[in-house]
Short mmCIF file of N, CA and C in Angstrom, two decimals:
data_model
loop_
_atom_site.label_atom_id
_atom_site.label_comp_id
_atom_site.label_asym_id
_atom_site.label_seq_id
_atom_site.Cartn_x
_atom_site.Cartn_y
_atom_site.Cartn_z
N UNK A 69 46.65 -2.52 34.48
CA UNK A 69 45.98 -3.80 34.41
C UNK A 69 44.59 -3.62 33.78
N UNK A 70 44.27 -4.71 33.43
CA UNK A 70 43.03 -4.98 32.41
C UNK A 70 41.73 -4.29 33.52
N UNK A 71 41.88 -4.96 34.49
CA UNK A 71 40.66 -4.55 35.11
C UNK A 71 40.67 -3.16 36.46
N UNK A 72 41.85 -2.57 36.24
CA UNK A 72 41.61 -1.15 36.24
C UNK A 72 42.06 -1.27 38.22
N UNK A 73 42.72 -2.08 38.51
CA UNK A 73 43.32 -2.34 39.94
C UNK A 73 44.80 -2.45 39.64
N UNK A 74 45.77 -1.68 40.39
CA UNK A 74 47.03 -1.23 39.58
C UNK A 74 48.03 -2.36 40.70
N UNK A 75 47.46 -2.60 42.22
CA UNK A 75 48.26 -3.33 43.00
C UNK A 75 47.73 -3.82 44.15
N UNK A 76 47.89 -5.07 44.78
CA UNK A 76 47.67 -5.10 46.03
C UNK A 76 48.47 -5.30 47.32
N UNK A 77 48.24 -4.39 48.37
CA UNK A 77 49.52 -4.30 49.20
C UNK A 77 49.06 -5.96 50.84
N UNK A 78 49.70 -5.96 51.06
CA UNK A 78 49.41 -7.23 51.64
C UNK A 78 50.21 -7.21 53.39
N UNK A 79 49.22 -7.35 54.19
CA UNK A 79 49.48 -7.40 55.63
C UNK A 79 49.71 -8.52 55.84
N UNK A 80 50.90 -9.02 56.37
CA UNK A 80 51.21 -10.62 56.75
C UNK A 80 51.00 -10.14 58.27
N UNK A 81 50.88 -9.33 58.99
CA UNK A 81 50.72 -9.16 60.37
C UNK A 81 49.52 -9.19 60.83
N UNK A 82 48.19 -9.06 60.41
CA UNK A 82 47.37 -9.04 61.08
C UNK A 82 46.27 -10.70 60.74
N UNK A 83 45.46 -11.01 60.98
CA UNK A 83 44.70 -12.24 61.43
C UNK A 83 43.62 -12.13 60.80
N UNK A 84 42.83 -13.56 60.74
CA UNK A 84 41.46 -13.57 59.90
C UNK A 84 40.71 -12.73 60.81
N UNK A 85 39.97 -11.46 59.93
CA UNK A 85 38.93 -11.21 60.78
C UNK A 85 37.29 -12.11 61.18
N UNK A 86 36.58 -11.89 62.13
CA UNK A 86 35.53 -13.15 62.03
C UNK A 86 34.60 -13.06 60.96
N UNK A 87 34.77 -12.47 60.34
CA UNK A 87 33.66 -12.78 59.21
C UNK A 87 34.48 -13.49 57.89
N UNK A 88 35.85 -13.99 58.30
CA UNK A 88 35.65 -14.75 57.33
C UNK A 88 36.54 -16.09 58.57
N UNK A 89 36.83 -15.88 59.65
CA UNK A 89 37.41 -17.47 59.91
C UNK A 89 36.05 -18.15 60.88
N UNK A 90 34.97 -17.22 60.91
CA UNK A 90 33.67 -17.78 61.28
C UNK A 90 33.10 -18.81 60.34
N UNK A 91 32.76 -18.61 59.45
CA UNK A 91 32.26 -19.18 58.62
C UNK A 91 33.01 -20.53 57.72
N UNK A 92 34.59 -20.39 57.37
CA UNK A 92 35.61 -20.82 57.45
C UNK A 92 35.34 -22.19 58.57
N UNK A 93 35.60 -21.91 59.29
CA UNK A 93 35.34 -22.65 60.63
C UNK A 93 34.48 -23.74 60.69
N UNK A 94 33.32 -23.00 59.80
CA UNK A 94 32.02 -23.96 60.03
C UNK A 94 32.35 -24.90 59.38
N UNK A 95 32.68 -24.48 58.06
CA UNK A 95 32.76 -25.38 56.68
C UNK A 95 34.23 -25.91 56.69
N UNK A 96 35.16 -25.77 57.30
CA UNK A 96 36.35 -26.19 57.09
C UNK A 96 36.87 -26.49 58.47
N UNK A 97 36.98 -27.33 59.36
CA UNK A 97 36.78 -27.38 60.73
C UNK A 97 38.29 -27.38 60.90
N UNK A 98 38.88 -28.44 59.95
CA UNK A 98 40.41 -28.84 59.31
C UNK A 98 40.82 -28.06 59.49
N UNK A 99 40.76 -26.79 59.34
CA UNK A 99 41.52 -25.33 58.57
C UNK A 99 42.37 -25.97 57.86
N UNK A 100 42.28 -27.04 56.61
CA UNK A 100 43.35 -27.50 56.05
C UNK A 100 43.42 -27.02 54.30
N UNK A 101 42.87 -25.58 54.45
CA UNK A 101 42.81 -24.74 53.24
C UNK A 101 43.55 -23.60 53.26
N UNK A 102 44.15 -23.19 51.94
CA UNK A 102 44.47 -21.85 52.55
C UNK A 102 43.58 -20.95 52.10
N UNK A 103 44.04 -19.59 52.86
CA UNK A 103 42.84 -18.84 52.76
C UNK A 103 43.72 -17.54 52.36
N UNK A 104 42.88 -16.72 51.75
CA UNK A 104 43.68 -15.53 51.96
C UNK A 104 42.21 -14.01 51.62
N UNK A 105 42.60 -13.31 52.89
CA UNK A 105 41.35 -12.57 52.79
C UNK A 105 41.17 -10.77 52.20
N UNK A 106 40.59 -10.70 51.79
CA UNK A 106 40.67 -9.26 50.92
C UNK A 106 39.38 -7.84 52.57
N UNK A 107 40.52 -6.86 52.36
CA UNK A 107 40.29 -6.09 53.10
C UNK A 107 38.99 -5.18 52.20
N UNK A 108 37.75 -4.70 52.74
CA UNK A 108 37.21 -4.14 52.77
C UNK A 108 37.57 -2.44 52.73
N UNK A 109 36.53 -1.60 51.09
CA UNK A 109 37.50 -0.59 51.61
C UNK A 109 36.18 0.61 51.83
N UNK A 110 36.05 0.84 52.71
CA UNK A 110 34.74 1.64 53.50
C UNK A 110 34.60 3.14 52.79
N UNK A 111 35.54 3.62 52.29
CA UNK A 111 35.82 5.02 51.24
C UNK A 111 35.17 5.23 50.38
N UNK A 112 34.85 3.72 49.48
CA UNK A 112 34.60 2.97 48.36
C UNK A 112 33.07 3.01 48.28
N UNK A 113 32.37 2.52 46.93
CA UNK A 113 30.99 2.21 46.79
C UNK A 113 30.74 0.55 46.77
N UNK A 114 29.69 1.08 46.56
CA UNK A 114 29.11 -0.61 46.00
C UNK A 114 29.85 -1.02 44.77
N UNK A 115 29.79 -0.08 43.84
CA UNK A 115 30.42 -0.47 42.38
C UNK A 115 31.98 -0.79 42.22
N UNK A 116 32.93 -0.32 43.31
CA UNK A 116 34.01 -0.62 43.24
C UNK A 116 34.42 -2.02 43.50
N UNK A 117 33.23 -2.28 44.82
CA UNK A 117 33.92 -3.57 44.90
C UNK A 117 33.11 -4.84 44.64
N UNK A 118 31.89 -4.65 43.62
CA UNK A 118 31.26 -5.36 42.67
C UNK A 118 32.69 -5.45 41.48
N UNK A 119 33.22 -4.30 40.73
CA UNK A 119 34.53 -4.51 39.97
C UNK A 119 35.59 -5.10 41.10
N UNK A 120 35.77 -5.28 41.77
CA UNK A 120 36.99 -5.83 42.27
C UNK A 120 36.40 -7.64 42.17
N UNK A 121 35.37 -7.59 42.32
CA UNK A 121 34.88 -9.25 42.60
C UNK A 121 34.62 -9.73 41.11
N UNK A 122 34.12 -8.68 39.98
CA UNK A 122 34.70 -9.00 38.56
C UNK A 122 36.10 -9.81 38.34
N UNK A 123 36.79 -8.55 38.73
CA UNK A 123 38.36 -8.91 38.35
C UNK A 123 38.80 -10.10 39.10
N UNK A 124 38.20 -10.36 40.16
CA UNK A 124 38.49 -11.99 40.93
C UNK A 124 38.35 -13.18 40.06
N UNK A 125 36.88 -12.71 40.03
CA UNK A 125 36.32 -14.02 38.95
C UNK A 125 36.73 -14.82 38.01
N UNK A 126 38.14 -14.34 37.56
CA UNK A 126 38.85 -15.77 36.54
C UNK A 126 39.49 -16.88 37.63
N UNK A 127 39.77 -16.56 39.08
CA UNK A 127 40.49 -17.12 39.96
C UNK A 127 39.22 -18.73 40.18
N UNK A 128 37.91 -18.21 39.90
CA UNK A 128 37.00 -19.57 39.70
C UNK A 128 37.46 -20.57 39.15
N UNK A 129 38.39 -20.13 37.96
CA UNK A 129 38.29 -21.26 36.74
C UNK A 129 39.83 -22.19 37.09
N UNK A 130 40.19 -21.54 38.40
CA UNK A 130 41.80 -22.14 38.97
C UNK A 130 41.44 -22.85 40.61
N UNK A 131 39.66 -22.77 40.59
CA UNK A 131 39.16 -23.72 41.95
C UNK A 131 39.19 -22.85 43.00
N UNK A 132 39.12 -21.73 42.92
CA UNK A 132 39.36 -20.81 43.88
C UNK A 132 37.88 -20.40 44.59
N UNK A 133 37.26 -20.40 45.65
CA UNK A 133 36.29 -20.23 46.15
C UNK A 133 36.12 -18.88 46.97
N UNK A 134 35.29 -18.15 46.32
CA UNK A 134 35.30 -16.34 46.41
C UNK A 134 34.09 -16.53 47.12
N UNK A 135 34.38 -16.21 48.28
CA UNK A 135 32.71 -15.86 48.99
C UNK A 135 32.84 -14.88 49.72
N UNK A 136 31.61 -14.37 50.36
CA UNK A 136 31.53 -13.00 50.64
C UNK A 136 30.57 -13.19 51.92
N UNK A 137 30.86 -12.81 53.26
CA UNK A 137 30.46 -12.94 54.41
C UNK A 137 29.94 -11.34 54.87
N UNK A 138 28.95 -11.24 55.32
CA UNK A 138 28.26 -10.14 56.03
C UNK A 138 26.84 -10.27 56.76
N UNK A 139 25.96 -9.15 56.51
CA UNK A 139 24.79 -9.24 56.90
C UNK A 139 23.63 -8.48 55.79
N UNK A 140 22.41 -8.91 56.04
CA UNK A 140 21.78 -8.47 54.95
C UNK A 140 21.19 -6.78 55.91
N UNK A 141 21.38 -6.45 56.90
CA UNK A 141 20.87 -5.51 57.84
C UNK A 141 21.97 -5.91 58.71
N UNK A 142 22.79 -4.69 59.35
CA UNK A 142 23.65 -4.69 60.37
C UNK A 142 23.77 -3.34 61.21
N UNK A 143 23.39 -3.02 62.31
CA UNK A 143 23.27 -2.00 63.04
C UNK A 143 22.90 -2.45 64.37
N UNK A 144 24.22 -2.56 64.65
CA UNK A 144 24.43 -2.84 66.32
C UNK A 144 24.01 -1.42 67.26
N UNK A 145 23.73 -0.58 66.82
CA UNK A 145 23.54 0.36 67.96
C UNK A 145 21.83 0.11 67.90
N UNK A 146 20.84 -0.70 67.14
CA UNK A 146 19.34 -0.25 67.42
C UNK A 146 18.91 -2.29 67.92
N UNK A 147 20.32 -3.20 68.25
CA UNK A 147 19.80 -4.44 68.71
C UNK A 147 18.96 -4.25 69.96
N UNK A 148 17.73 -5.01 70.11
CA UNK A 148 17.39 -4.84 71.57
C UNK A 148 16.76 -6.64 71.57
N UNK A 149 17.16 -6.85 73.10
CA UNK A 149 17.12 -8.45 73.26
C UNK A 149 15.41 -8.57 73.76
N UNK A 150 14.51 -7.33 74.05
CA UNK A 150 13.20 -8.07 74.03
C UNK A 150 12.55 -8.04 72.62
N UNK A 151 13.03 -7.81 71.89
CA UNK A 151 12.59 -7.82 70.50
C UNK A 151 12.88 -9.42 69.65
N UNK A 152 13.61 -10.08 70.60
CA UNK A 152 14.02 -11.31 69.55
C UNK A 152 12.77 -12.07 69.40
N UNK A 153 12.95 -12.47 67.64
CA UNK A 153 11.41 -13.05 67.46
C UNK A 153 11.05 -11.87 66.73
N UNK A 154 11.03 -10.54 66.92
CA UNK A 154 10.38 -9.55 66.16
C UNK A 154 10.76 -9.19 65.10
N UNK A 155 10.41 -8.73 63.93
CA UNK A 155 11.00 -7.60 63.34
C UNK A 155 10.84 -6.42 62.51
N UNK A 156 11.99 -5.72 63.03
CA UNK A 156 11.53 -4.16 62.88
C UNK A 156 11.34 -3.77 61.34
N UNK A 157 10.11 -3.04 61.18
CA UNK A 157 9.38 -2.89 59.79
C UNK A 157 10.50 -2.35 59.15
N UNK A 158 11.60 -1.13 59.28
CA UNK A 158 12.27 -0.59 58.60
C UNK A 158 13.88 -1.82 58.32
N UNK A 159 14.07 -3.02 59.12
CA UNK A 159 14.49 -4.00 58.29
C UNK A 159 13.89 -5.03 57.68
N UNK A 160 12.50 -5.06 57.94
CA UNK A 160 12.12 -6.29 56.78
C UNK A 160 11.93 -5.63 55.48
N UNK A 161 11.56 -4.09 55.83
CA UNK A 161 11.60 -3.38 54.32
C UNK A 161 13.06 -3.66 53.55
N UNK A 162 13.94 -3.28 54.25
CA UNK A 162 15.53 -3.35 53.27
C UNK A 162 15.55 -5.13 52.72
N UNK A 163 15.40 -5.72 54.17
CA UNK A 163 15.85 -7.18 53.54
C UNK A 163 14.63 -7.39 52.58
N UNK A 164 13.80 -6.99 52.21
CA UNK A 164 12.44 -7.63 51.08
C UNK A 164 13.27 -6.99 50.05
N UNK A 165 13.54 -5.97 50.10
CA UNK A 165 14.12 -5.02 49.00
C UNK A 165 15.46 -5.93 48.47
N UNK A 166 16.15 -6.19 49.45
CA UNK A 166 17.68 -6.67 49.14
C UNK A 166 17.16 -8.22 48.37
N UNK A 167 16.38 -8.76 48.92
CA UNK A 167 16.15 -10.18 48.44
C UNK A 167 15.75 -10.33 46.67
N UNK A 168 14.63 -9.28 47.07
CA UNK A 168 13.70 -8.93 45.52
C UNK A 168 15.01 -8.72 44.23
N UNK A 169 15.90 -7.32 44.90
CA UNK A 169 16.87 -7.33 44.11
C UNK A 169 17.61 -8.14 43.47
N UNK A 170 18.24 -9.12 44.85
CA UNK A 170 19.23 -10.29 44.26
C UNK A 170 18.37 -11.61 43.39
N UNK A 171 17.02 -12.02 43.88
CA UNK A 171 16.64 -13.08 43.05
C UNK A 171 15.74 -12.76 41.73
N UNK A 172 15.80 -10.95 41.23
CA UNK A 172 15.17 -10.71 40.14
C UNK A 172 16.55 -10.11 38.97
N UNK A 173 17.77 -10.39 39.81
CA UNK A 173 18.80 -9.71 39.11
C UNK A 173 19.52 -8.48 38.69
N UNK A 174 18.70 -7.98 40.09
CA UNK A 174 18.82 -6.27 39.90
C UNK A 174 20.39 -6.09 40.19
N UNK A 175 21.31 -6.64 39.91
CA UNK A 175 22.40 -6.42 40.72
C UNK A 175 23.05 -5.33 40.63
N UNK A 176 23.00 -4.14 39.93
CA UNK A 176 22.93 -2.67 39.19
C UNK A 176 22.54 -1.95 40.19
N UNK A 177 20.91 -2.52 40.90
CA UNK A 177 19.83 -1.61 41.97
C UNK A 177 21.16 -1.86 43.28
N UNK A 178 21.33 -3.12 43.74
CA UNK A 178 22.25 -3.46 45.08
C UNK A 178 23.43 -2.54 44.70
N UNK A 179 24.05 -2.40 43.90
CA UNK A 179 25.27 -1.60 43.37
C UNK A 179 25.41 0.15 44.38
N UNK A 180 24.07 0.28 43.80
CA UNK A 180 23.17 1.63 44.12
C UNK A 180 22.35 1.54 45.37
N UNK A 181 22.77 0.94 46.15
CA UNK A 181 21.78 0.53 47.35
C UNK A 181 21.43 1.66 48.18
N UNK A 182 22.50 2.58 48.17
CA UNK A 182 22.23 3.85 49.67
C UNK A 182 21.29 4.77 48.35
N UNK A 183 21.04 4.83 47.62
CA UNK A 183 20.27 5.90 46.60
C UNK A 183 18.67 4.88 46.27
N UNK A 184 18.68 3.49 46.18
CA UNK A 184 17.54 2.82 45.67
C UNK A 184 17.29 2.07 46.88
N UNK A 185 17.65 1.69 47.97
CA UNK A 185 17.16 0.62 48.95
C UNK A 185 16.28 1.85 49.79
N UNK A 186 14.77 0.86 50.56
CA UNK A 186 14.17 1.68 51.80
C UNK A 186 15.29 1.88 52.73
N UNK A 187 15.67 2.77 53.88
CA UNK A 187 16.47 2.27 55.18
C UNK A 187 17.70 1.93 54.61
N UNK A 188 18.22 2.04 53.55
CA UNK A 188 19.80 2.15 53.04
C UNK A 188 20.87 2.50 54.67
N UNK A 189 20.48 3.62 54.86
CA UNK A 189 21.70 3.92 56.44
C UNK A 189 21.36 3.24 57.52
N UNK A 190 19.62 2.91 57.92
CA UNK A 190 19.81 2.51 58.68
C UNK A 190 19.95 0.73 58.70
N UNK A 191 19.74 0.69 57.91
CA UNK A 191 20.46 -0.62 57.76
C UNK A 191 21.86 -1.20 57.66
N UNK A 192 22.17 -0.50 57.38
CA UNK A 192 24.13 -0.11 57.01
C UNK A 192 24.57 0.94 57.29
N UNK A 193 24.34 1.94 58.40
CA UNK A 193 25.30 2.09 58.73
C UNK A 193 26.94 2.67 58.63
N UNK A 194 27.41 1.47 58.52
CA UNK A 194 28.41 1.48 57.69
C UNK A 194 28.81 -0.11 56.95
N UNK A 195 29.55 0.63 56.01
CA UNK A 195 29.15 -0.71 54.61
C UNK A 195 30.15 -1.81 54.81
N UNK A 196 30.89 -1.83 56.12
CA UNK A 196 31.73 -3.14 56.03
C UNK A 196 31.08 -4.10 56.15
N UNK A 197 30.09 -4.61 56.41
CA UNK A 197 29.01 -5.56 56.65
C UNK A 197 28.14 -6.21 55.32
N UNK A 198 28.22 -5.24 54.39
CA UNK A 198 28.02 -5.26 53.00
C UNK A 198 28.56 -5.37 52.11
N UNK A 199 29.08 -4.47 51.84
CA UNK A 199 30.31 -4.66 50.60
C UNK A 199 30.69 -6.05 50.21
N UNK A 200 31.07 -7.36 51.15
CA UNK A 200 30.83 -8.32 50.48
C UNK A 200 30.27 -9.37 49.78
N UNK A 201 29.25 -8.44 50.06
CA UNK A 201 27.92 -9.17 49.28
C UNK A 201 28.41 -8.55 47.45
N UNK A 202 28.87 -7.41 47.35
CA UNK A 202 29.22 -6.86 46.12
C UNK A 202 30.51 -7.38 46.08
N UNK A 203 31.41 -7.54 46.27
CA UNK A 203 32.56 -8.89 45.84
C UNK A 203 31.88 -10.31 45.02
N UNK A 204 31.43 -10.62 46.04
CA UNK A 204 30.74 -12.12 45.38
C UNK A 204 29.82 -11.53 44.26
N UNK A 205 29.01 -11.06 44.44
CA UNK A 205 27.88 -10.50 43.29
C UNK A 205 29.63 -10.53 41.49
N UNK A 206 30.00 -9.13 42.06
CA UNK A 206 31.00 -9.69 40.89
C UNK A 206 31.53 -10.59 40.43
N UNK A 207 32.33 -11.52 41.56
CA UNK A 207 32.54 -12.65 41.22
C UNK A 207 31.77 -13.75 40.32
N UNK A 208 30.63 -13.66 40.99
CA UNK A 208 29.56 -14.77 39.98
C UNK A 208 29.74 -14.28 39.03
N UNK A 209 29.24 -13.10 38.42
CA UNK A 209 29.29 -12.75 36.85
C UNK A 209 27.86 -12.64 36.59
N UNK A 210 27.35 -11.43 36.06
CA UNK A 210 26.37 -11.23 35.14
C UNK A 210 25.29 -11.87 35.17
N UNK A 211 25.23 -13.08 34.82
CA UNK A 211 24.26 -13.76 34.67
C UNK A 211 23.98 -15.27 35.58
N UNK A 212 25.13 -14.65 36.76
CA UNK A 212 24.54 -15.57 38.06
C UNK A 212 23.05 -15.27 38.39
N UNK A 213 22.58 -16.59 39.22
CA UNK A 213 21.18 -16.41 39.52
C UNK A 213 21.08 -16.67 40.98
N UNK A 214 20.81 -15.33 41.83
CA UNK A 214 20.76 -15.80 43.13
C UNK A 214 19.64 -16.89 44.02
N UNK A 215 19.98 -17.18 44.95
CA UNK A 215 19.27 -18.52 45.86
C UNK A 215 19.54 -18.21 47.32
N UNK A 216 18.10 -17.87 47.33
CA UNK A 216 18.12 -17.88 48.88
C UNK A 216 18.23 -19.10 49.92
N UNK A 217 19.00 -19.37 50.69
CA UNK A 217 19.16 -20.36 51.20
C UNK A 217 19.43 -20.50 53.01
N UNK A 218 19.03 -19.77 53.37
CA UNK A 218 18.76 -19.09 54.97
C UNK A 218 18.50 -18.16 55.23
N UNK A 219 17.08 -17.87 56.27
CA UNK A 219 16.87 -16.59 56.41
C UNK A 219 16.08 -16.49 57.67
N UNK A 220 16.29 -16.04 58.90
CA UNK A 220 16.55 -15.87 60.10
C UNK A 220 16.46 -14.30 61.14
N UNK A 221 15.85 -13.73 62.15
CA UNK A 221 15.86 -12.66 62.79
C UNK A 221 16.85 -13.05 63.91
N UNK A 222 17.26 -11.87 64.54
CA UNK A 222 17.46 -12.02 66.00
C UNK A 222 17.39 -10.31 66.51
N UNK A 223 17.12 -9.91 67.69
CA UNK A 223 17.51 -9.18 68.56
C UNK A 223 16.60 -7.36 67.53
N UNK A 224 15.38 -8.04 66.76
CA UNK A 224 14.86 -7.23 66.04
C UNK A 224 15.29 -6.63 64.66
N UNK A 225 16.21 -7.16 64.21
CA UNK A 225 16.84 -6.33 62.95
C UNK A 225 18.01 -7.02 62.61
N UNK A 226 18.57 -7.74 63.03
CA UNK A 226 20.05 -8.82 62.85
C UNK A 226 19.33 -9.72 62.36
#
């Protein structure tokens, strides 16, 4: 295939995970859409599945709505509940970094995030929480222009 993905194998047994029938939910209360959700592959980089959200991207031009659910900082082992309201310098560094990136177009730098971001691990961890931010990034295409449009603490670093 053109865009360098040879097959996809497909689980009819298992269920929306919540990061995508959360959000789903909000915006579609109906559930009177179908949905169908792409597995995360944690092995993988940023760049693979920035190209996988490439190769999505003609599915736009057939009304298809590619979005990408996570967190901009996710590390459940350093939440602490007297901290809500606060936040911890080593995630406002990543999220300034992650923001700067996406609304100056670095989408190359996010690609490269564990080598160019402050707090790359401890912010992530692990990249299932991310990676779909690099789906959608592909999807838009090139010369999307990002928009920040909520932005929120909790529990010091979430």
């Amino acid at each position: 295939m053109a865009s360098g993905f040879e097959r996809v194998d497909e689980d009819k047994e298992r269920g929306l995970d919540h990061g995508a029938w959360v959000p789903l939910f909000l915006m579609y209360p109906e559930a009177n859409i179908p949905v169908c959700q792409l597995s995360i592959q944690s092995e993988r980089d940023g760049n693979y599945h920035y190209n996988l959200g490439k190769a999505l991207a003609p599915l736009k031009d057939e009304g298809v709505l590619i979005m990408g659910s996570g967190a901009a900082t996710h590390n459940l082992e350093v939440l602490r509940k007297d901290l809500d309201g606060v936040v911890l310098p080593w995630a406002s560094e990543f999220d300034t970094w992650l923001k700067d990136s996406l609304l100056q177009g670095r989408y190359e730098d996010v690609n490269q995030y564990e080598e160019k971001a402050p707090h790359a691990k401890m912010a992530h961890p692990w990249p299932d929480h991310f990676y779909p931010l690099h789906v959608a990034m592909g999807a838009a295409g090139e010369n999307a222009e990002a928009k920040l449009i909520h932005e929120s603490w909790h529990l010091g670093s979430f």
